[in-house]
Amino acid sequence: MLRISIQTILRGALMAGGIGIFLAALPLQVAAQDRMPMRIAVEGAFPPFNYLDANNKLQGFDIDIANALCEVGKFECQFIIEKWDDIIPNLVADKYDAIISSMSMSLERRQKVAFTEKYYNSPSVFIVRKDSSINDISPAALSDKKLGVTSSTAQESFANHLYPEMKKTIFRSSPELYKGLADGSVDIILEDKLAIYDWIANTKAGSCCEFKGPDLVDVTYFGEGAGIALRLDDKERLTRLNEALKSIKADGTYDMINAKYFPFSIQ
């Protein structure tokens, strides 16, 4: 039916002298029909991975990776900014189809959502001000210190379980967390190392502070890297996203995006 219909339209277009216009429009129409819709949730407050620029436009590593996956995987994508505390519940409630927002694949989250293969990996780390007297980051040594973490993160869960005696301040976003450390509201913070790397290395505000102690790579809390979250029953998108992820890693697209944000590989 489709072949007959197109041939009929082609003949009509030829007779009307409009074949050039028709052929120019046809590939876009067919491409749109072939693409799978995908609503993508991002927090928009986690630079350099996802954030709003001065023009209120989404930018960052996550956004560039998402756009590349949408192109290669033939998805028709729409970005939705969501509060971090609500991001998994609203995925499960079908308000969007995927979360591409630097979400660590913890065991707790795997009970609620499905994940693709990891698209990057990053340890967590403690950060202090350079004038801090803190040298020992053991739970006993930090028991009388004020710790800052971001709400509903793997770092918050880790701190609650392994540093139960510490007084904790829960910040709504990473930028607020960093400000709390810089202005002395807290003595030490726990954060994803890659997320805070740019702030420490490349901003005046971040020059106040430094990493303290070894990288933390506990799989129970931090998972095996960051993955794309989907509903548990969304098998088709899971397969297509994994295939698209393999493709952008194989053809060099991933490396180009990586180099835009970091002077080292984060795979």
Coordinates of N, CA, C and O in Angstrom, one line a residue, residues 125-135 137 181 187-189 193 196 199-201 205-213:
V125 N 34.2 11.3 46.6 CA 35.4 11.8 47.4 C 35.0 12.8 48.4 O 34.0 13.5 48.2
F126 N 35.7 12.9 49.5 CA 35.5 14.0 50.4 C 36.3 15.2 50.0 O 37.3 15.1 49.4
I127 N 35.7 16.4 50.3 CA 36.3 17.7 49.9 C 36.3 18.6 51.1 O 35.3 18.7 51.8
V128 N 37.4 19.3 51.4 CA 37.5 20.2 52.5 C 38.1 21.5 52.0 O 38.6 21.6 50.9
R129 N 38.0 22.5 52.9 CA 38.7 23.8 52.6 C 40.2 23.6 52.8 O 40.6 22.8 53.6
K130 N 41.0 24.3 52.1 CA 42.4 24.2 52.2 C 43.0 24.5 53.5 O 44.0 24.0 53.9
D131 N 42.3 25.4 54.3 CA 42.7 25.8 55.6 C 42.2 24.9 56.7 O 42.3 25.1 57.9
S132 N 41.5 23.8 56.3 CA 40.9 22.8 57.2 C 42.0 22.0 58.0 O 43.1 21.7 57.4
S133 N 41.7 21.7 59.2 CA 42.6 20.9 60.0 C 42.3 19.4 59.8 O 43.0 18.5 60.4
I134 N 41.3 19.0 59.0 CA 40.9 17.6 58.8 C 42.0 16.9 58.0 O 42.3 17.3 56.9
N135 N 42.5 15.8 58.5 CA 43.4 14.9 57.8 C 42.9 13.5 57.8 O 43.2 12.8 56.8
I137 N 39.8 10.9 57.6 CA 38.4 10.9 57.2 C 37.6 9.7 57.7 O 36.6 9.4 57.2
L181 N 30.2 24.6 51.5 CA 31.6 24.3 51.9 C 32.4 25.5 51.9 O 33.2 25.8 52.8
D187 N 31.9 21.6 57.4 CA 33.3 21.4 57.5 C 33.9 20.6 56.3 O 35.0 20.7 55.9
I188 N 33.0 19.7 55.8 CA 33.5 18.8 54.8 C 32.3 18.3 54.0 O 31.1 18.3 54.5
I189 N 32.5 18.0 52.7 CA 31.4 17.5 51.9 C 31.8 16.2 51.2 O 33.0 15.9 51.1
K193 N 33.3 12.8 42.3 CA 34.6 13.5 42.0 C 34.6 14.2 40.7 O 35.1 15.3 40.5
I196 N 32.5 17.6 40.8 CA 33.1 18.7 41.4 C 34.5 19.1 40.9 O 35.0 20.2 41.2
W199 N 34.7 22.6 39.2 CA 34.5 23.7 40.2 C 35.9 23.9 40.9 O 36.3 25.1 41.1
I200 N 36.5 22.8 41.4 CA 37.8 23.0 42.1 C 38.9 23.4 41.1 O 39.7 24.3 41.5
A201 N 39.0 22.9 39.9 CA 40.1 23.1 39.0 C 40.0 24.5 38.3 O 41.0 25.1 37.9
A205 N 35.9 30.4 43.0 CA 35.2 29.9 44.3 C 35.8 28.6 44.7 O 36.0 28.3 45.9
G206 N 36.0 27.7 43.7 CA 36.5 26.4 44.0 C 38.0 26.3 44.4 O 38.4 25.2 45.0
S207 N 38.7 27.4 44.2 CA 40.1 27.3 44.6 C 40.3 27.3 46.1 O 41.4 27.1 46.6
C208 N 39.2 27.5 46.8 CA 39.3 27.4 48.3 C 39.5 26.0 48.8 O 40.0 25.8 50.0
C209 N 39.3 25.0 48.0 CA 39.0 23.7 48.5 C 39.9 22.6 47.8 O 40.4 22.9 46.7
E210 N 39.9 21.4 48.4 CA 40.7 20.3 47.8 C 40.2 19.0 48.2 O 39.4 18.9 49.2
F211 N 40.5 18.0 47.5 CA 40.1 16.6 47.8 C 40.8 16.1 49.0 O 42.0 16.5 49.3
K212 N 40.2 15.3 49.8 CA 40.8 14.8 51.0 C 40.5 13.3 51.1 O 39.3 12.8 51.1
G213 N 41.5 12.5 51.2 CA 41.4 11.1 51.4 C 41.3 10.4 50.0 O 41.3 11.0 49.0

